[in-house]
Amino acid sequence: MSEIETPRPPVKWRKLALQLTSGLIVGGLVGYGVGYLAGGYFEARGLEDVPLSVEIAGLVAVVYLLMAGVVLAGSLSPSFGARILNVEDADEVRELQAQFVNSGIAMLLWGFALLGLALAAPIGPLTAPLALTICAGGLLGGVWFAWKAYRAADELMLAMNLEAGAITYGLVLLVLGGWGMLAHLGYVSAPLPIDILTACYVLVIVAAYIAIGRRGLLKVR
């Protein structure tokens, strides 16, 4: 008795190439621009060695801003979003537009929050009160828009959000908890406050990719 095999959908190589190429170009240009401006600023202030924690925080913030820009651009123009976002077509972008917009704004605010912290004095140009205002406002505003995106999600997205939250909790306990344990025992240096916040930003993205990948949604659609 022969088994009937379901044909696999063809890989959309053109869309994949467009996503990778545009991501590399935009990311490279933004990274170069940010590095050039930051290098000029620090050189003007006579700062040769910028703390690694600040550099990593700034880089993660820029990644959040880039992702937010892509999501918002794609959601505001469904035809464009169908080419750069991992969706079936423009109709799916229209169906998920509210969720995309709120999620994009949340990531944008969170990116500015971390960037404001990285640019705080004495390393950066922002005074402590101004940096606190930007960071606190960005974090709280991001939570508000993330909640709006959560309420606009369908059953599949709700399930992925809950799973991503559970994975994030485990990763935070493993990474930050393990780091704190080793630091307490004197094996490594204790994390700086900005390290803790940056790690949370990174682990949230890692958890989201794990939750999405478990459902096979990382394949180009």
Coordinates of N, CA and C in Angstrom, one line a residue:
M1 N 0.9 -1.2 0.0 CA 0.0 0.0 0.0 C 0.9 1.2 0.0
S2 N 0.7 2.1 -1.0 CA 1.6 3.3 -1.1 C 1.0 4.4 -0.2
E3 N 2.0 5.1 0.3 CA 1.6 6.3 1.2 C 1.5 7.5 0.3
I4 N 0.5 8.3 0.6 CA 0.4 9.6 -0.1 C 1.2 10.7 0.7
E5 N 2.2 11.2 0.0 CA 3.0 12.3 0.7 C 2.4 13.7 0.3
T6 N 2.3 14.5 1.3 CA 1.8 15.8 1.1 C 2.9 16.7 0.6
P7 N 2.8 17.3 -0.6 CA 3.9 18.1 -1.1 C 4.2 19.3 -0.2
R8 N 5.5 19.5 -0.1 CA 6.0 20.6 0.7 C 5.8 21.9 -0.1
P9 N 5.4 23.0 0.6 CA 5.3 24.2 -0.1 C 6.7 24.7 -0.5
P10 N 6.8 25.3 -1.7 CA 8.2 25.7 -2.1 C 8.7 26.9 -1.3
V11 N 10.0 26.9 -1.1 CA 10.6 28.0 -0.3 C 10.6 29.3 -1.1
K12 N 10.2 30.3 -0.6 CA 10.1 31.6 -1.3 C 11.5 32.3 -1.2
W13 N 12.4 31.8 -2.1 CA 13.8 32.2 -2.1 C 13.9 33.7 -2.4
R14 N 13.0 34.2 -3.3 CA 13.1 35.7 -3.6 C 12.8 36.5 -2.4
K15 N 11.7 36.1 -1.6 CA 11.4 36.9 -0.5 C 12.4 36.8 0.6
L16 N 13.0 35.6 0.8 CA 14.1 35.4 1.7 C 15.3 36.2 1.4
A17 N 15.6 36.2 0.1 CA 16.8 37.1 -0.3 C 16.5 38.5 -0.1
L18 N 15.3 39.0 -0.3 CA 15.0 40.4 -0.1 C 15.0 40.7 1.4
Q19 N 14.5 39.9 2.2 CA 14.6 40.1 3.7 C 16.0 40.2 4.2
L20 N 16.8 39.2 3.8 CA 18.2 39.2 4.2 C 19.0 40.3 3.7
T21 N 18.8 40.6 2.4 CA 19.6 41.7 1.8 C 19.2 43.1 2.4
S22 N 17.9 43.3 2.5 CA 17.5 44.6 3.1 C 17.9 44.7 4.6
G23 N 17.8 43.6 5.3 CA 18.3 43.6 6.7 C 19.7 43.9 6.8
L24 N 20.6 43.3 6.0 CA 22.0 43.5 6.1 C 22.3 45.0 5.7
I25 N 21.7 45.5 4.6 CA 22.0 46.9 4.2 C 21.6 47.9 5.2
V26 N 20.3 47.8 5.7 CA 19.8 48.8 6.7 C 20.6 48.6 8.0
G27 N 20.8 47.4 8.4 CA 21.5 47.2 9.7 C 23.0 47.7 9.6
G28 N 23.6 47.5 8.4 CA 25.0 48.0 8.2 C 25.1 49.5 8.2
L29 N 24.1 50.1 7.5 CA 24.1 51.6 7.4 C 23.9 52.2 8.8
V30 N 22.9 51.7 9.5 CA 22.5 52.3 10.8 C 23.7 52.0 11.8
G31 N 24.2 50.8 11.7 CA 25.3 50.5 12.7 C 26.5 51.4 12.4
Y32 N 26.8 51.6 11.1 CA 28.0 52.4 10.8 C 27.7 53.9 11.2
G33 N 26.5 54.4 10.9 CA 26.2 55.7 11.3 C 26.2 56.0 12.8
V34 N 25.6 55.0 13.6 CA 25.6 55.1 15.0 C 27.1 55.1 15.6
G35 N 27.9 54.1 15.0 CA 29.2 54.0 15.5 C 30.1 55.2 15.1
Y36 N 29.8 55.8 14.0 CA 30.6 57.0 13.6 C 30.2 58.2 14.5
L37 N 28.9 58.4 14.7 CA 28.5 59.5 15.6 C 29.0 59.3 17.0
A38 N 28.9 58.1 17.5 CA 29.3 57.8 18.9 C 30.8 58.0 19.0
G39 N 31.5 57.5 18.0 CA 33.0 57.6 18.1 C 33.4 59.0 18.1
G40 N 32.8 59.9 17.2 CA 33.1 61.3 17.2 C 32.8 62.0 18.5
Y41 N 31.7 61.6 19.1 CA 31.3 62.2 20.4 C 32.3 61.9 21.5
F42 N 32.6 60.6 21.6 CA 33.5 60.1 22.6 C 34.9 60.7 22.4
E43 N 35.4 60.8 21.2 CA 36.7 61.3 20.9 C 36.7 62.8 21.3
A44 N 35.7 63.5 21.0 CA 35.6 64.9 21.4 C 35.7 65.2 22.9
R45 N 35.2 64.2 23.6 CA 35.2 64.3 25.1 C 36.4 63.7 25.7
G46 N 37.3 63.1 24.8 CA 38.5 62.5 25.3 C 38.3 61.2 26.0
L47 N 37.2 60.5 25.6 CA 37.0 59.2 26.2 C 37.5 58.1 25.2
E48 N 38.5 57.5 25.6 CA 39.1 56.4 24.7 C 38.5 55.1 24.9
D49 N 38.2 54.7 26.2 CA 37.6 53.4 26.5 C 36.2 53.6 27.1
V50 N 35.2 53.3 26.2 CA 33.8 53.3 26.7 C 33.5 51.9 27.3
P51 N 32.9 51.9 28.5 CA 32.6 50.6 29.1 C 31.8 49.7 28.2
L52 N 32.2 48.4 28.2 CA 31.6 47.4 27.4 C 30.1 47.3 27.6
S53 N 29.7 47.4 28.9 CA 28.3 47.3 29.2 C 27.5 48.4 28.5
V54 N 28.0 49.6 28.4 CA 27.4 50.7 27.7 C 27.3 50.5 26.2
E55 N 28.4 50.0 25.6 CA 28.4 49.6 24.2 C 27.3 48.6 23.9
I56 N 27.3 47.5 24.7 CA 26.3 46.5 24.4 C 24.9 47.0 24.6
A57 N 24.7 47.8 25.6 CA 23.3 48.3 25.8 C 22.9 49.2 24.6
G58 N 23.8 50.0 24.1 CA 23.5 50.8 23.0 C 23.2 50.0 21.7
L59 N 24.0 48.9 21.5 CA 23.8 48.1 20.4 C 22.4 47.4 20.4
V60 N 22.1 46.9 21.6 CA 20.8 46.2 21.8 C 19.7 47.2 21.5
A61 N 19.8 48.4 22.0 CA 18.8 49.4 21.8 C 18.6 49.7 20.3
V62 N 19.7 49.8 19.6 CA 19.6 50.1 18.1 C 18.9 48.9 17.4
V63 N 19.2 47.7 17.9 CA 18.5 46.5 17.3 C 17.0 46.6 17.5
Y64 N 16.6 47.0 18.7 CA 15.2 47.2 19.0 C 14.5 48.2 18.1
L65 N 15.3 49.3 18.0 CA 14.7 50.4 17.1 C 14.6 50.0 15.7
L66 N 15.6 49.2 15.2 CA 15.5 48.7 13.8 C 14.3 47.7 13.6
M67 N 14.1 46.8 14.6 CA 13.0 45.9 14.5 C 11.7 46.6 14.5
A68 N 11.6 47.6 15.4 CA 10.4 48.4 15.5 C 10.1 49.2 14.2
G69 N 11.2 49.7 13.6 CA 11.0 50.4 12.3 C 10.5 49.5 11.2
V70 N 11.0 48.3 11.1 CA 10.6 47.3 10.1 C 9.1 46.9 10.3
V71 N 8.8 46.6 11.6 CA 7.4 46.2 11.9 C 6.4 47.4 11.6
L72 N 6.8 48.6 12.0 CA 5.9 49.7 11.7 C 5.7 50.0 10.3
A73 N 6.9 50.0 9.5 CA 6.8 50.3 8.1 C 6.0 49.2 7.4
G74 N 6.1 48.0 7.8 CA 5.4 46.9 7.1 C 3.9 46.9 7.5
S75 N 3.6 47.3 8.7 CA 2.2 47.4 9.1 C 1.4 48.5 8.5
L76 N 2.1 49.7 8.3 CA 1.4 50.8 7.8 C 1.2 50.8 6.3
S77 N 2.0 49.9 5.6 CA 1.9 49.7 4.2 C 1.8 48.2 3.9
P78 N 0.5 47.6 3.9 CA 0.4 46.2 3.8 C 1.1 45.6 2.6
S79 N 1.1 46.2 1.4 CA 1.8 45.7 0.3 C 3.3 45.6 0.5
F80 N 3.9 46.6 1.2 CA 5.3 46.6 1.5 C 5.5 45.5 2.6
G81 N 4.6 45.5 3.6 CA 4.7 44.5 4.7 C 4.7 43.1 4.2
A82 N 3.9 42.8 3.2 CA 3.9 41.4 2.6 C 5.2 41.0 2.1
R83 N 6.1 41.9 1.7 CA 7.4 41.6 1.2 C 8.5 41.5 2.3
I84 N 8.4 42.3 3.4 CA 9.4 42.3 4.4 C 9.1 41.6 5.6
L85 N 7.8 41.4 5.9 CA 7.4 40.7 7.1 C 7.1 39.2 6.8
N86 N 7.2 38.3 7.8 CA 7.0 36.9 7.5 C 5.5 36.6 7.6
V87 N 4.8 37.0 6.6 CA 3.3 36.8 6.5 C 3.0 36.2 5.1
E88 N 1.8 35.7 5.0 CA 1.4 35.1 3.7 C 1.2 36.2 2.6
D89 N 0.4 37.2 2.9 CA 0.1 38.2 1.9 C -0.3 39.5 2.6
A90 N -0.7 40.5 1.8 CA -1.1 41.8 2.3 C -2.3 41.7 3.2
D91 N -3.2 40.8 2.9 CA -4.4 40.7 3.6 C -4.1 40.3 5.1
E92 N -3.1 39.4 5.3 CA -2.8 39.0 6.6 C -2.2 40.2 7.4
V93 N -1.5 41.1 6.7 CA -1.0 42.3 7.4 C -2.1 43.1 7.8
R94 N -3.1 43.3 7.0 CA -4.3 44.1 7.4 C -5.0 43.5 8.6
E95 N -5.1 42.1 8.6 CA -5.8 41.5 9.7 C -5.1 41.7 11.0
L96 N -3.7 41.7 11.0 CA -2.9 41.8 12.2 C -2.4 43.2 12.4
Q97 N -2.9 44.2 11.6 CA -2.3 45.5 11.6 C -2.3 46.1 13.0
A98 N -3.4 46.0 13.8 CA -3.5 46.6 15.1 C -2.4 46.0 16.0
Q99 N -2.2 44.7 15.9 CA -1.2 44.1 16.7 C 0.2 44.5 16.3
F100 N 0.4 44.5 15.0 CA 1.7 44.9 14.5 C 2.1 46.4 14.9
V101 N 1.1 47.3 14.8 CA 1.4 48.7 15.1 C 1.7 48.8 16.6
N102 N 0.9 48.2 17.5 CA 1.1 48.3 18.9 C 2.4 47.7 19.3
S103 N 2.7 46.5 18.7 CA 4.0 45.9 19.1 C 5.2 46.7 18.6
G104 N 5.0 47.3 17.4 CA 6.1 48.1 16.9 C 6.4 49.3 17.8
I105 N 5.3 50.0 18.2 CA 5.4 51.1 19.1 C 6.1 50.7 20.4
A106 N 5.6 49.6 20.9 CA 6.2 49.1 22.2 C 7.7 48.9 22.1
M107 N 8.1 48.2 21.0 CA 9.6 48.0 20.8 C 10.3 49.3 20.6
L108 N 9.7 50.3 19.9 CA 10.3 51.6 19.7 C 10.6 52.3 21.0
L109 N 9.6 52.3 21.9 CA 9.7 52.9 23.2 C 10.7 52.2 24.1
W110 N 10.7 50.9 24.0 CA 11.7 50.2 24.8 C 13.1 50.4 24.3
G111 N 13.2 50.5 23.0 CA 14.6 50.8 22.4 C 15.1 52.2 22.9
F112 N 14.2 53.2 22.8 CA 14.6 54.5 23.3 C 14.9 54.5 24.8
A113 N 14.2 53.7 25.6 CA 14.4 53.6 27.0 C 15.8 53.1 27.3
L114 N 16.2 52.0 26.6 CA 17.6 51.5 26.9 C 18.6 52.4 26.3
L115 N 18.3 53.1 25.2 CA 19.3 54.0 24.6 C 19.5 55.2 25.5
G116 N 18.4 55.7 26.1 CA 18.5 56.8 27.0 C 19.4 56.4 28.2
L117 N 19.3 55.2 28.7 CA 20.1 54.8 29.8 C 21.6 54.7 29.4
A118 N 21.8 54.2 28.2 CA 23.2 54.0 27.7 C 23.9 55.4 27.5
L119 N 23.1 56.4 27.2 CA 23.6 57.8 26.9 C 23.6 58.7 28.1
A120 N 23.4 58.1 29.3 CA 23.4 58.8 30.5 C 24.8 59.2 31.0
A121 N 24.9 60.4 31.7 CA 26.1 60.8 32.2 C 26.6 59.8 33.3
P122 N 27.9 59.7 33.5 CA 29.0 60.5 33.0 C 29.6 60.2 31.6
I123 N 29.1 59.0 31.0 CA 29.6 58.6 29.7 C 28.9 59.4 28.6
G124 N 27.6 59.5 28.7 CA 26.9 60.2 27.6 C 26.5 61.6 27.9
P125 N 25.7 62.2 27.0 CA 25.4 63.6 27.2 C 24.1 63.9 28.0
L126 N 23.4 62.9 28.4 CA 22.1 63.1 29.1 C 22.4 63.1 30.6
T127 N 21.7 64.1 31.2 CA 21.8 64.2 32.7 C 21.0 63.0 33.3
A128 N 21.3 62.7 34.5 CA 20.6 61.6 35.2 C 19.1 61.8 35.2
P129 N 18.5 63.0 35.6 CA 17.1 63.2 35.6 C 16.5 63.0 34.2
L130 N 17.1 63.5 33.1 CA 16.6 63.3 31.8 C 16.6 61.9 31.3
A131 N 17.7 61.2 31.6 CA 17.8 59.8 31.3 C 16.8 59.0 32.0
L132 N 16.5 59.3 33.3 CA 15.5 58.6 34.0 C 14.1 58.8 33.4
T133 N 13.9 60.0 33.0 CA 12.6 60.3 32.4 C 12.4 59.5 31.1
I134 N 13.4 59.5 30.3 CA 13.3 58.8 29.0 C 13.2 57.3 29.3
C135 N 14.0 56.8 30.2 CA 14.0 55.3 30.4 C 12.6 54.9 31.1
A136 N 12.2 55.6 32.1 CA 11.0 55.2 32.8 C 9.8 55.4 31.9
G137 N 9.8 56.5 31.1 CA 8.7 56.8 30.2 C 8.6 55.7 29.1
G138 N 9.8 55.4 28.6 CA 9.8 54.4 27.5 C 9.4 53.0 28.0
L139 N 9.8 52.6 29.2 CA 9.5 51.3 29.7 C 8.0 51.2 30.0
L140 N 7.4 52.2 30.7 CA 6.0 52.2 31.0 C 5.1 52.3 29.7
G141 N 5.5 53.2 28.8 CA 4.8 53.4 27.6 C 4.8 52.1 26.8
G142 N 6.0 51.4 26.7 CA 6.1 50.2 26.0 C 5.2 49.1 26.6
V143 N 5.1 49.0 27.9 CA 4.2 48.1 28.5 C 2.8 48.3 28.1
W144 N 2.4 49.6 28.1 CA 1.0 49.9 27.7 C 0.7 49.5 26.3
F145 N 1.6 49.8 25.4 CA 1.3 49.3 24.0 C 1.4 47.8 23.8
A146 N 2.3 47.2 24.6 CA 2.4 45.7 24.5 C 1.1 45.1 25.0
W147 N 0.5 45.7 26.1 CA -0.8 45.2 26.6 C -1.9 45.4 25.5
K148 N -1.8 46.5 24.8 CA -2.8 46.7 23.7 C -2.6 45.6 22.6
A149 N -1.4 45.3 22.3 CA -1.1 44.3 21.3 C -1.6 42.9 21.8
Y150 N -1.4 42.7 23.1 CA -1.8 41.4 23.7 C -3.3 41.3 23.6
R151 N -4.0 42.3 23.8 CA -5.5 42.3 23.7 C -6.0 42.1 22.3
A152 N -5.2 42.6 21.4 CA -5.6 42.5 19.9 C -5.2 41.2 19.3
A153 N -4.5 40.3 20.1 CA -4.0 39.1 19.5 C -5.1 38.0 19.4
D154 N -4.9 37.1 18.4 CA -5.8 36.0 18.3 C -5.3 34.8 19.2
E155 N -6.0 33.7 19.1 CA -5.7 32.6 20.0 C -4.3 32.1 19.9
L156 N -3.8 32.0 18.6 CA -2.5 31.5 18.4 C -1.4 32.4 19.0
M157 N -1.6 33.7 18.7 CA -0.7 34.7 19.2 C -0.7 34.8 20.8
L158 N -1.9 34.6 21.3 CA -2.0 34.6 22.8 C -1.2 33.5 23.4
A159 N -1.4 32.3 22.7 CA -0.6 31.1 23.2 C 0.9 31.3 23.1
M160 N 1.3 31.9 22.0 CA 2.7 32.2 21.8 C 3.2 33.2 22.8
N161 N 2.4 34.2 23.1 CA 2.8 35.2 24.1 C 3.0 34.6 25.5
L162 N 2.1 33.7 25.9 CA 2.2 33.1 27.2 C 3.4 32.1 27.2
E163 N 3.6 31.4 26.1 CA 4.8 30.5 26.1 C 6.1 31.3 26.1
A164 N 6.1 32.4 25.4 CA 7.3 33.2 25.4 C 7.6 33.8 26.8
G165 N 6.5 34.2 27.5 CA 6.7 34.7 28.8 C 7.2 33.7 29.8
A166 N 6.7 32.4 29.6 CA 7.3 31.3 30.5 C 8.7 31.0 30.1
I167 N 9.1 31.0 28.9 CA 10.4 30.8 28.5 C 11.4 31.9 29.0
T168 N 10.9 33.2 28.9 CA 11.6 34.3 29.4 C 12.0 34.1 30.9
Y169 N 11.0 33.7 31.6 CA 11.2 33.5 33.1 C 12.3 32.5 33.3
G170 N 12.2 31.4 32.6 CA 13.2 30.4 32.7 C 14.6 30.9 32.3
L171 N 14.7 31.6 31.2 CA 16.0 32.1 30.8 C 16.6 33.1 31.8
V172 N 15.7 34.0 32.3 CA 16.2 35.0 33.3 C 16.7 34.3 34.5
L173 N 16.0 33.3 35.0 CA 16.4 32.5 36.1 C 17.8 31.8 35.9
L174 N 17.9 31.3 34.7 CA 19.1 30.5 34.3 C 20.3 31.5 34.1
V175 N 20.1 32.5 33.3 CA 21.2 33.4 32.9 C 21.6 34.4 34.1
L176 N 20.6 35.2 34.4 CA 20.9 36.2 35.5 C 21.0 35.5 36.9
G177 N 20.2 34.5 37.1 CA 20.4 33.7 38.4 C 21.7 33.1 38.5
G178 N 22.1 32.4 37.3 CA 23.5 31.8 37.3 C 24.6 32.8 37.5
W179 N 24.4 33.9 36.8 CA 25.4 35.0 36.9 C 25.5 35.5 38.3
G180 N 24.4 35.7 38.9 CA 24.4 36.2 40.3 C 25.0 35.2 41.3
M181 N 24.7 33.9 41.0 CA 25.3 32.9 41.9 C 26.8 32.8 41.8
L182 N 27.3 32.8 40.5 CA 28.8 32.8 40.4 C 29.4 34.1 40.9
A183 N 28.8 35.2 40.8 CA 29.3 36.5 41.3 C 29.3 36.4 42.8
H184 N 28.3 35.9 43.4 CA 28.2 35.8 44.9 C 29.4 34.9 45.4
L185 N 29.7 33.9 44.7 CA 30.8 33.0 45.1 C 32.2 33.5 44.7
G186 N 32.2 34.6 44.0 CA 33.5 35.2 43.7 C 34.2 34.7 42.4
Y187 N 33.4 33.9 41.6 CA 34.0 33.4 40.4 C 34.0 34.4 39.2
V188 N 33.0 35.3 39.2 CA 33.0 36.3 38.1 C 32.6 37.6 38.8
S189 N 32.7 38.7 38.0 CA 32.3 40.0 38.5 C 30.8 40.1 38.5
A190 N 30.3 40.8 39.5 CA 28.8 41.0 39.6 C 28.3 41.8 38.4
P191 N 27.1 41.6 37.9 CA 26.6 42.4 36.8 C 26.3 43.8 37.2
L192 N 26.5 44.7 36.4 CA 26.1 46.1 36.6 C 24.6 46.2 36.4
P193 N 24.0 47.3 37.0 CA 22.6 47.5 36.7 C 22.2 47.5 35.3
I194 N 23.0 48.2 34.4 CA 22.7 48.2 33.0 C 22.8 46.9 32.4
D195 N 23.7 46.0 32.9 CA 23.8 44.7 32.4 C 22.6 43.9 32.6
I196 N 22.0 44.0 33.8 CA 20.7 43.3 34.1 C 19.6 43.7 33.1
L197 N 19.5 45.0 32.9 CA 18.4 45.5 32.0 C 18.7 45.0 30.6
T198 N 19.9 45.1 30.1 CA 20.2 44.7 28.8 C 20.0 43.2 28.6
A199 N 20.3 42.4 29.6 CA 20.1 40.9 29.5 C 18.6 40.6 29.4
C200 N 17.8 41.4 30.1 CA 16.4 41.1 30.0 C 15.9 41.4 28.6
Y201 N 16.4 42.5 28.0 CA 16.0 42.8 26.6 C 16.4 41.7 25.7
V202 N 17.6 41.2 25.8 CA 18.0 40.1 24.9 C 17.3 38.8 25.1
L203 N 17.0 38.5 26.4 CA 16.4 37.2 26.7 C 14.9 37.2 26.2
V204 N 14.3 38.4 26.3 CA 12.9 38.5 25.7 C 12.9 38.1 24.2
I205 N 13.8 38.6 23.5 CA 13.9 38.3 22.0 C 14.2 36.9 21.8
V206 N 15.1 36.3 22.6 CA 15.5 34.9 22.4 C 14.3 34.0 22.7
A207 N 13.6 34.3 23.8 CA 12.4 33.6 24.2 C 11.3 33.7 23.1
A208 N 11.1 34.8 22.5 CA 10.1 35.0 21.4 C 10.5 34.1 20.2
Y209 N 11.8 34.1 19.8 CA 12.2 33.3 18.7 C 12.0 31.8 19.0
I210 N 12.2 31.4 20.2 CA 12.0 30.0 20.6 C 10.6 29.6 20.5
A211 N 9.7 30.5 21.0 CA 8.3 30.2 21.0 C 7.7 30.2 19.6
I212 N 8.2 31.1 18.7 CA 7.8 31.1 17.3 C 8.3 29.9 16.6
G213 N 9.6 29.6 16.8 CA 10.2 28.5 16.1 C 9.6 27.2 16.4
R214 N 9.1 27.0 17.7 CA 8.4 25.7 18.1 C 7.2 25.5 17.3
R215 N 6.6 26.5 16.7 CA 5.4 26.4 15.9 C 5.6 26.4 14.4
G216 N 6.9 26.4 14.1 CA 7.3 26.4 12.7 C 7.0 27.7 11.9
L217 N 6.9 28.8 12.7 CA 6.6 30.1 12.0 C 7.8 30.9 11.6
L218 N 9.0 30.3 11.8 CA 10.2 31.0 11.3 C 10.5 30.8 9.9
K219 N 9.8 29.8 9.3 CA 10.0 29.5 7.8 C 9.4 30.7 7.0
V220 N 10.0 31.0 5.9 CA 9.6 32.1 5.1 C 8.2 31.7 4.5
R221 N 7.2 32.6 4.6 CA 5.9 32.3 4.2 C 5.5 33.2 2.9

